Short mmCIF file of C-alpha atoms and ligand atoms in Angstrom, two decimals:
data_model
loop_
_atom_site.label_atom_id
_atom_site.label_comp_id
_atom_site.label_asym_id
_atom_site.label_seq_id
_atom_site.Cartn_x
_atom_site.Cartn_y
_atom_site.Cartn_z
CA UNK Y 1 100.25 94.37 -28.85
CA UNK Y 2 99.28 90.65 -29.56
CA UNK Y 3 101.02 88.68 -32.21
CA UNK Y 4 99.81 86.87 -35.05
CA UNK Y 5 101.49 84.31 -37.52
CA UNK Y 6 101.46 81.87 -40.41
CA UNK Y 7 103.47 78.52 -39.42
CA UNK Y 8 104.25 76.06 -42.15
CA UNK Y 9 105.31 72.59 -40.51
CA UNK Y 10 107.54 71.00 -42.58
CA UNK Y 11 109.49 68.31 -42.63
CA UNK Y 12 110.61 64.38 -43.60
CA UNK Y 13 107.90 61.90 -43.63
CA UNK Y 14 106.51 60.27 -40.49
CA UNK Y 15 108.70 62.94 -37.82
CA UNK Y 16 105.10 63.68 -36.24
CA UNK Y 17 104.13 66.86 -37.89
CA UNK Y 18 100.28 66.05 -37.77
CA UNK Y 19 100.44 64.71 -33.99
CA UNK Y 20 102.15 68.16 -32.76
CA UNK Y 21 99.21 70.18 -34.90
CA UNK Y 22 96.79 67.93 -32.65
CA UNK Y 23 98.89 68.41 -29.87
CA UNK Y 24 98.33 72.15 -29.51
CA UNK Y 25 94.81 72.21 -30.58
CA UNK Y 26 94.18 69.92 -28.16
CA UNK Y 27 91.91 67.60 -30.73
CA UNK Y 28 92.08 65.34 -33.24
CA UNK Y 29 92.27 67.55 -36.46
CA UNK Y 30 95.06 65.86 -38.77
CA UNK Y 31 95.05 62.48 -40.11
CA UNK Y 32 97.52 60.51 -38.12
CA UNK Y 33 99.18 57.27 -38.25
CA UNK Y 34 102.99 55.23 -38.40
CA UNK Y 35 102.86 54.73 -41.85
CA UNK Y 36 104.59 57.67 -44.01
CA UNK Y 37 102.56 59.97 -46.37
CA UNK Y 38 99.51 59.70 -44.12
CA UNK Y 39 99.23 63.80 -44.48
CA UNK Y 40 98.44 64.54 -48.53
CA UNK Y 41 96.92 68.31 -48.24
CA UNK Y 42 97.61 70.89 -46.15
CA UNK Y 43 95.46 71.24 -42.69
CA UNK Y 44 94.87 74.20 -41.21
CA UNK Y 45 94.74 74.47 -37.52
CA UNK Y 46 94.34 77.54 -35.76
CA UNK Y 47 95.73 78.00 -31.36
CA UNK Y 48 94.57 81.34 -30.00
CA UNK Y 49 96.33 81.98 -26.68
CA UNK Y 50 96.78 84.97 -24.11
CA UNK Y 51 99.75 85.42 -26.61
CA UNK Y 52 97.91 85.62 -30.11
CA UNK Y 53 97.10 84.02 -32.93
CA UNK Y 54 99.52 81.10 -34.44
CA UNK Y 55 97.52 79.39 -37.78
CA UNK Y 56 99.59 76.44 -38.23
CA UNK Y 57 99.64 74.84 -41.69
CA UNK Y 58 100.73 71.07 -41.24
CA UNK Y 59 102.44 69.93 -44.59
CA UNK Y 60 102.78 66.44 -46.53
CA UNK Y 61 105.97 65.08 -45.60
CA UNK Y 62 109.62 65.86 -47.72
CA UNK Y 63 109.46 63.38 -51.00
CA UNK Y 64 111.04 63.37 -54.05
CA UNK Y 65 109.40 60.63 -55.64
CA UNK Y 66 107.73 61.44 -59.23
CA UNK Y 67 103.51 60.96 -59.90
CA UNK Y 68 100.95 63.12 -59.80
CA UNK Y 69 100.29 62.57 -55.98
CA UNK Y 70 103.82 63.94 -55.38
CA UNK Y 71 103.14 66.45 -57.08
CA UNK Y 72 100.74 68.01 -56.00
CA UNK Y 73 102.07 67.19 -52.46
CA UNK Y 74 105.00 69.06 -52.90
CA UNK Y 75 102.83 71.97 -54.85
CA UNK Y 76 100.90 72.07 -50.59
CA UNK Y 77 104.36 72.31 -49.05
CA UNK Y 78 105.19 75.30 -51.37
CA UNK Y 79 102.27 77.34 -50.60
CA UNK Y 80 102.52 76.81 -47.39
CA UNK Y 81 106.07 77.44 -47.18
CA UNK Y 82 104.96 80.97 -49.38
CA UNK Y 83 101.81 81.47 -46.73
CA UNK Y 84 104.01 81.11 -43.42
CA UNK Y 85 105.66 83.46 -41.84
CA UNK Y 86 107.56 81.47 -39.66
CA UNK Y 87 108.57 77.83 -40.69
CA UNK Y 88 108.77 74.91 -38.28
CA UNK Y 89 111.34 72.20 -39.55
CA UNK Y 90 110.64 69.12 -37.80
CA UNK Y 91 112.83 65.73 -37.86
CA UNK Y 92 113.44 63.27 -35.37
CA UNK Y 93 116.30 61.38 -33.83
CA UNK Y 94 118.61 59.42 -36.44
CA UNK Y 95 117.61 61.89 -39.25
CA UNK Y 96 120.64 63.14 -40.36
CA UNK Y 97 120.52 66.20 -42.45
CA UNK Y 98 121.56 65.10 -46.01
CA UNK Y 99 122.33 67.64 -48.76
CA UNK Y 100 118.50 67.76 -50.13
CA UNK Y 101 117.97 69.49 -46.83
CA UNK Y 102 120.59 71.61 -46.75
CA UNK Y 103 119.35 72.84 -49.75
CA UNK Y 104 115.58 73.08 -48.50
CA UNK Y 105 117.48 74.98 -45.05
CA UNK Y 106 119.17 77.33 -47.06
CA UNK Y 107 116.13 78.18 -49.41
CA UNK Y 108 113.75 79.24 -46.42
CA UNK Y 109 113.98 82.81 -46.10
CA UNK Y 110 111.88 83.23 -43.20
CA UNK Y 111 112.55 82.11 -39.49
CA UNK Y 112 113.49 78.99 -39.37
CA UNK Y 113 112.63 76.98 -36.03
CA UNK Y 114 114.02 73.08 -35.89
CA UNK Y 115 112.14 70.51 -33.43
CA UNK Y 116 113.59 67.11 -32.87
CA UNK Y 117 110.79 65.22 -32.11
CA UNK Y 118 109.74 61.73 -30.73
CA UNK Y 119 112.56 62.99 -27.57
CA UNK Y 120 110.43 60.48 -25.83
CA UNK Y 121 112.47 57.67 -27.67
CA UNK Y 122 115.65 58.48 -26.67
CA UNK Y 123 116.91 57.30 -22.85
CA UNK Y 124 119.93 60.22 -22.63
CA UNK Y 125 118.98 63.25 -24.35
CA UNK Y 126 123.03 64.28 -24.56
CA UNK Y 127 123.12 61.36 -27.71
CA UNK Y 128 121.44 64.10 -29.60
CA UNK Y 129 124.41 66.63 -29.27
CA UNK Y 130 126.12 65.42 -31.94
CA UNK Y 131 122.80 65.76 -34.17
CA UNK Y 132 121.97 69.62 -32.87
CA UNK Y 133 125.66 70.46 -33.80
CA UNK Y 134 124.88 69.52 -37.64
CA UNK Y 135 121.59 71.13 -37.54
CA UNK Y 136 123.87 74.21 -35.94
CA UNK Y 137 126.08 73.83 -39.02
CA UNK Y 138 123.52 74.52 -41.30
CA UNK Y 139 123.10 78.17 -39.76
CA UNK Y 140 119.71 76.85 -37.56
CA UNK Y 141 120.13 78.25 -33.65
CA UNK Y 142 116.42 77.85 -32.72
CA UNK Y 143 116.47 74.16 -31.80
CA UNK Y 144 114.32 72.33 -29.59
CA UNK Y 145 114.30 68.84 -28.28
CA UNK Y 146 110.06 67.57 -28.23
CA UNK Y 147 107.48 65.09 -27.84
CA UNK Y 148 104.19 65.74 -29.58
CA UNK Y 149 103.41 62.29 -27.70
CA UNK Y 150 103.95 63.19 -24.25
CA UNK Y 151 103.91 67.27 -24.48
CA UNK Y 152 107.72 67.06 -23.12
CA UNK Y 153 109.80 71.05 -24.88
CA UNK Y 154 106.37 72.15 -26.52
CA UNK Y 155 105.65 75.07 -24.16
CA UNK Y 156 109.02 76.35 -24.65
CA UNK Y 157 108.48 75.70 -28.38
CA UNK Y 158 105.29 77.34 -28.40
CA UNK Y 159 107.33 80.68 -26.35
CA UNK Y 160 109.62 80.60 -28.98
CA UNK Y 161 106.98 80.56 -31.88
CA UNK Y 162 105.48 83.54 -30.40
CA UNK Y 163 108.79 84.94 -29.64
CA UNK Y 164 109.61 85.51 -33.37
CA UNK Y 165 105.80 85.83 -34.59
CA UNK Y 166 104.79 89.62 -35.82
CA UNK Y 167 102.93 92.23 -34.07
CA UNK Y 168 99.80 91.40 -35.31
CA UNK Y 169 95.62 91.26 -34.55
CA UNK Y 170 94.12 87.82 -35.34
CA UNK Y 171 93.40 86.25 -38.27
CA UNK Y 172 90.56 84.59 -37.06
CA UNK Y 173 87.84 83.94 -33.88
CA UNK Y 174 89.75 82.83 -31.04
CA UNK Y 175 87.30 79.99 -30.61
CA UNK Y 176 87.60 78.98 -34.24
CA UNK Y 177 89.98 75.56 -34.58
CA UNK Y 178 90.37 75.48 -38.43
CA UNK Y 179 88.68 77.32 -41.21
CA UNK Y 180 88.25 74.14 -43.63
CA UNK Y 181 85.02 72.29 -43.67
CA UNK Y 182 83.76 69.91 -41.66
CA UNK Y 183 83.04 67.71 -44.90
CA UNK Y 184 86.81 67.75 -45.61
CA UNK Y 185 87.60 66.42 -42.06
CA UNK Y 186 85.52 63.61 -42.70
CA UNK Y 187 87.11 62.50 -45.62
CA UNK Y 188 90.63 62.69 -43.57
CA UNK Y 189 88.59 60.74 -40.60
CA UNK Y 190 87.85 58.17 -43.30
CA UNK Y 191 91.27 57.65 -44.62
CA UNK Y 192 92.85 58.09 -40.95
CA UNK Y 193 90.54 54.67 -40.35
CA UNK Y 194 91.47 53.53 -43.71
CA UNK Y 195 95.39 53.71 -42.59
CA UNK Y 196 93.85 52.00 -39.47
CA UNK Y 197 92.72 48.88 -40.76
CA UNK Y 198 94.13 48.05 -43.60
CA UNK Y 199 97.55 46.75 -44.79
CA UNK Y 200 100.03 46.93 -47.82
CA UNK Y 201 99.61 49.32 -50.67
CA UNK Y 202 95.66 49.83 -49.54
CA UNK Y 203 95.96 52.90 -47.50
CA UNK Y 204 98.09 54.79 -50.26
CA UNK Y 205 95.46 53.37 -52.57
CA UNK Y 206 92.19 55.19 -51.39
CA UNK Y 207 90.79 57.91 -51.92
CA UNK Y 208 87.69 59.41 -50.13
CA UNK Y 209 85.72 61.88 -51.56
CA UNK Y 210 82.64 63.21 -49.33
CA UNK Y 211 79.95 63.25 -52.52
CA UNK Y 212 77.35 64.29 -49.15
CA UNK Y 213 77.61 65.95 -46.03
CA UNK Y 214 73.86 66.49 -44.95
CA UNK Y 215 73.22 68.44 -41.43
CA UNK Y 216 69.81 67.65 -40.64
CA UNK Y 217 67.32 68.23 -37.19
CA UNK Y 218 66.07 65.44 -35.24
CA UNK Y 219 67.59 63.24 -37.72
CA UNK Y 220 71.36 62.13 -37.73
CA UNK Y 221 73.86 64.26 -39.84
CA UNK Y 222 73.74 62.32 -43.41
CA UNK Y 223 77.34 61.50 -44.73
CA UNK Y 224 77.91 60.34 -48.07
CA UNK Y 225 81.56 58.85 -49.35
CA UNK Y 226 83.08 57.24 -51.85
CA UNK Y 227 86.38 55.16 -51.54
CA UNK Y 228 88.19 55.00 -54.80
CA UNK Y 229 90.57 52.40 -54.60
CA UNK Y 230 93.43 51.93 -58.09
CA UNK Y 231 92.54 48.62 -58.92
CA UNK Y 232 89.92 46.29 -59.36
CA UNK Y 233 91.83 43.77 -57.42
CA UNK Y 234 91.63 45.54 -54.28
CA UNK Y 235 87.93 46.22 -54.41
CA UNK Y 236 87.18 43.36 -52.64
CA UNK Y 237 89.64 43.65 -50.12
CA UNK Y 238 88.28 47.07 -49.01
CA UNK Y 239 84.79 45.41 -48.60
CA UNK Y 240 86.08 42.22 -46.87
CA UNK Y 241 84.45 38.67 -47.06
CA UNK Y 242 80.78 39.98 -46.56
CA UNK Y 243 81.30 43.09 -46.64
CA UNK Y 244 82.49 42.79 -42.88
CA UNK Y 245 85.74 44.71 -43.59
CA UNK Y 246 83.97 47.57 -44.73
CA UNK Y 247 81.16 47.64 -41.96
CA UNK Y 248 84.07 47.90 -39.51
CA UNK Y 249 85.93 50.74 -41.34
CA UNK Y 250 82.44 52.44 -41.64
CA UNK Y 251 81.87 52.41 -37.92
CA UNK Y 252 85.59 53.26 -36.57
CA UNK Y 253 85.52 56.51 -38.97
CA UNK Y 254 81.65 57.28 -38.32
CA UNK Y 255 83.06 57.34 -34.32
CA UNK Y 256 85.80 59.58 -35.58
CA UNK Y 257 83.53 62.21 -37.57
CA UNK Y 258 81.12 62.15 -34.55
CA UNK Y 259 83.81 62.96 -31.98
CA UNK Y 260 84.72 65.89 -34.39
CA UNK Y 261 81.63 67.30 -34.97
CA UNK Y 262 79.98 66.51 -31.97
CA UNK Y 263 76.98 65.59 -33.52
CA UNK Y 264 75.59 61.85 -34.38
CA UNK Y 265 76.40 61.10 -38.11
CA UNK Y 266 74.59 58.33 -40.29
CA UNK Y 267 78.17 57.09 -42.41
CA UNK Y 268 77.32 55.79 -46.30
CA UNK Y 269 80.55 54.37 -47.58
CA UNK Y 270 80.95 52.87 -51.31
CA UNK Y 271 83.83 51.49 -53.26
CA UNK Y 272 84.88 52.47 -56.83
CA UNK Y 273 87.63 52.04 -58.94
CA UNK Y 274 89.45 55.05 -60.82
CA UNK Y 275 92.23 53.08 -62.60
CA UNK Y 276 95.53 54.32 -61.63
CA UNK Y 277 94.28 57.74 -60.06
CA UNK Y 278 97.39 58.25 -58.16
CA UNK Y 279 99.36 58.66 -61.81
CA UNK Y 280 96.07 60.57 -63.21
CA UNK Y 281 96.86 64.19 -63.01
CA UNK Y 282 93.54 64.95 -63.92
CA UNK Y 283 91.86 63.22 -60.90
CA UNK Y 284 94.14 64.53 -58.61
CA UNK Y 285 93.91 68.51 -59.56
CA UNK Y 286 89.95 67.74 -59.61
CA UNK Y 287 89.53 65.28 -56.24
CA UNK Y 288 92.62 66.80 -54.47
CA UNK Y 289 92.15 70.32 -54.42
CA UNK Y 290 88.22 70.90 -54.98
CA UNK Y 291 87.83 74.91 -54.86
CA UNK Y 292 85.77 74.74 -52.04
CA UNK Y 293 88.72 72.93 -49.96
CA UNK Y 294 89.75 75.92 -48.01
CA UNK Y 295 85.85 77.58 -47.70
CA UNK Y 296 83.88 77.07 -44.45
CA UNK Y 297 80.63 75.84 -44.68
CA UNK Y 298 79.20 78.48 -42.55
N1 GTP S 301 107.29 58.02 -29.71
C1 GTP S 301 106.74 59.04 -30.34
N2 GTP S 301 106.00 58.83 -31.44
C2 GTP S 301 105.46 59.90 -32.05
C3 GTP S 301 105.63 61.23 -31.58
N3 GTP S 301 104.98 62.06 -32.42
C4 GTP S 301 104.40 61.29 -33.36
N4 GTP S 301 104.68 59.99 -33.15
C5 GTP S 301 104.23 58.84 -33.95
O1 GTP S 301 104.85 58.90 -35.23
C6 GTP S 301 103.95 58.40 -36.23
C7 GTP S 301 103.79 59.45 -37.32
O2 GTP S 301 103.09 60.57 -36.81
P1 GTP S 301 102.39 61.63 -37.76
O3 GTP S 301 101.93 62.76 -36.89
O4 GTP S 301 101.38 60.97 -38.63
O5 GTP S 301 103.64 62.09 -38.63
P2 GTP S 301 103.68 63.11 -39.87
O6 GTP S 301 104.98 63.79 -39.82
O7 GTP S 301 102.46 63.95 -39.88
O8 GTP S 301 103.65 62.07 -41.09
P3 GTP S 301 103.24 62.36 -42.64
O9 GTP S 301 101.91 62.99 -42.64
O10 GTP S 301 103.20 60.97 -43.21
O11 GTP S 301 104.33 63.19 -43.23
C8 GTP S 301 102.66 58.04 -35.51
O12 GTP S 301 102.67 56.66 -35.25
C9 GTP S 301 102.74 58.86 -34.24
O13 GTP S 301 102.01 58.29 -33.16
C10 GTP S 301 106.43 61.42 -30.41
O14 GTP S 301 106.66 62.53 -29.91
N5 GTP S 301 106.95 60.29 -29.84
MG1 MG S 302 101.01 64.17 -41.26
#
């Protein structure tokens, strides 16, 4: 009987939850980058092996901070946490387990798998026993030491997964990566390059909305975005002197959509300002989670 299961991965900001998503599907799916918060919505990335089906759901990171952004991030880590059926904790080394974790620890009432990640960092992997032993502490005995970077524990990770996954059929088509849109990929592309380029508060700042994705034959794919940026003031510094800022950020995430959908794309990029939109909660329930988020196009 082949197995099938919901995994939420969870964890602090920055650990490398979006990098081990990519990791097993083997492309570039999440948003990634070393600035915290780069994940804001839930991805959906499905692996279909010999095994079964895993559909991983890869999480904003842990924050407690107050806005509408948080919000509605920690509203994603909830439903994912409700859609799972196994959850995949992930920190790295030096993250001690404080007592807001505890807490989270003890509220999971599913399987509870903890990877230490970024192993690749660390010259002598015994400096971590200490670590494991307060992870242990907290009742957690499916531990594993990874790199999403170098691939280093994430067989055995993957084992275990499947170890404690449900009888089950598949969800999905074995061949299918994710069931979101292609249009929502591109706006992550876009803010992925966004995170890229630019410096300060500006990545945290923009939004992308896709207000066009148009397939079309013997003509390149037609993509249509808008950046909304919080402030006037950083208008210009999205476009650049010239608009030469913006012409570069067009054709880094154009590369990124093409690679993704393997088709050549014609990128339209424009800047607007919606004052404040991170504290608007408005905006964010309407740009954030658009009701056709989780629908495939085809
Ligand atoms: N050295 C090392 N770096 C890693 C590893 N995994 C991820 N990183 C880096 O850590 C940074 C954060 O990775 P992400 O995958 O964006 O982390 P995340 O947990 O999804 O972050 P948020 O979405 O902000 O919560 C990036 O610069 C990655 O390249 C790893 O195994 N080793
Ligand atoms: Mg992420």
């Amino acid at each position: 009987m082949p197995k099938s299961a919901f995994v939420a991965i969870v964890g602090p900001p920055n650990v490398g939850k979006s990098t081990l998503l990519n990791s097993y599907l083997g492309m570039k799916l999440s948003a990634v980058s070393r600035r915290a918060q780069t994940t804001s919505q839930n991805i959906l990335g499905i692996l279909t092996t010999k095994e079964g089906q895993l559909v991983f759901l890869d999480t904003p990171g842990l924050v407690e901070r107050k806005g509408a952004v948080y919000e509605f991030m920690r509203t994603e880590i909830t439903t994912a946490l409700e859609d799972a059926d196994l959850v995949l904790l992930m920190v790295e080394p030096g993250y001690e387990p404080g007592e807001n974790l505890a807490l989270f620890i003890r509220s999971v009432k599913k399987s509870l798998i903890l990877a230490i990640n970024k192993v690749d960092n660390v010259g002598d992997k015994n400096l971590l026993l200490p670590l494991i032993e307060r992870y242990k502490d907290l009742g957690l005995s499916d531990i594993h030491l990874i790199s999403a970077l170098t691939g280093d524990g994430l067989a055995a990770l993957l084992a275990n997964l499947f170890e404690l996954a449900p009888e089950g059929e598949a969800y999905y088509p074995e061949d299918q990566p994710t069931t979101f849109p292609m249009r929502f990929f591109a706006a992550e592309a876009i803010r992925e390059a966004v995170f890229e380029l630019y410096g300060e508060e500006i990545p945290h700042s923009v939004f992308v909305e896709i207000e066009e994705y148009r397939e079309q034959n013997r003509k390149k794919d037609l993509v249509r975005a808008v950046l909304y940026v919080e402030r006037e003031s950083q208008k210009p510094i999205v476009l650049g002197r010239g608009g030469e800022a913006i012409k570069r950020l067009g054709t880094r995430a154009r590369k990124k959509i093409e690679l993704l959908s393997g088709r050549p794309i014609f990128l339209q990029l424009h800047v607007k300002v919606a004052k404040n939109w991170r504290k608007d909660e408005a905006f964010v329930r309407r740009a954030m989670r658009p009701p056709e988020k989780y629908l495939s196009e085809d």
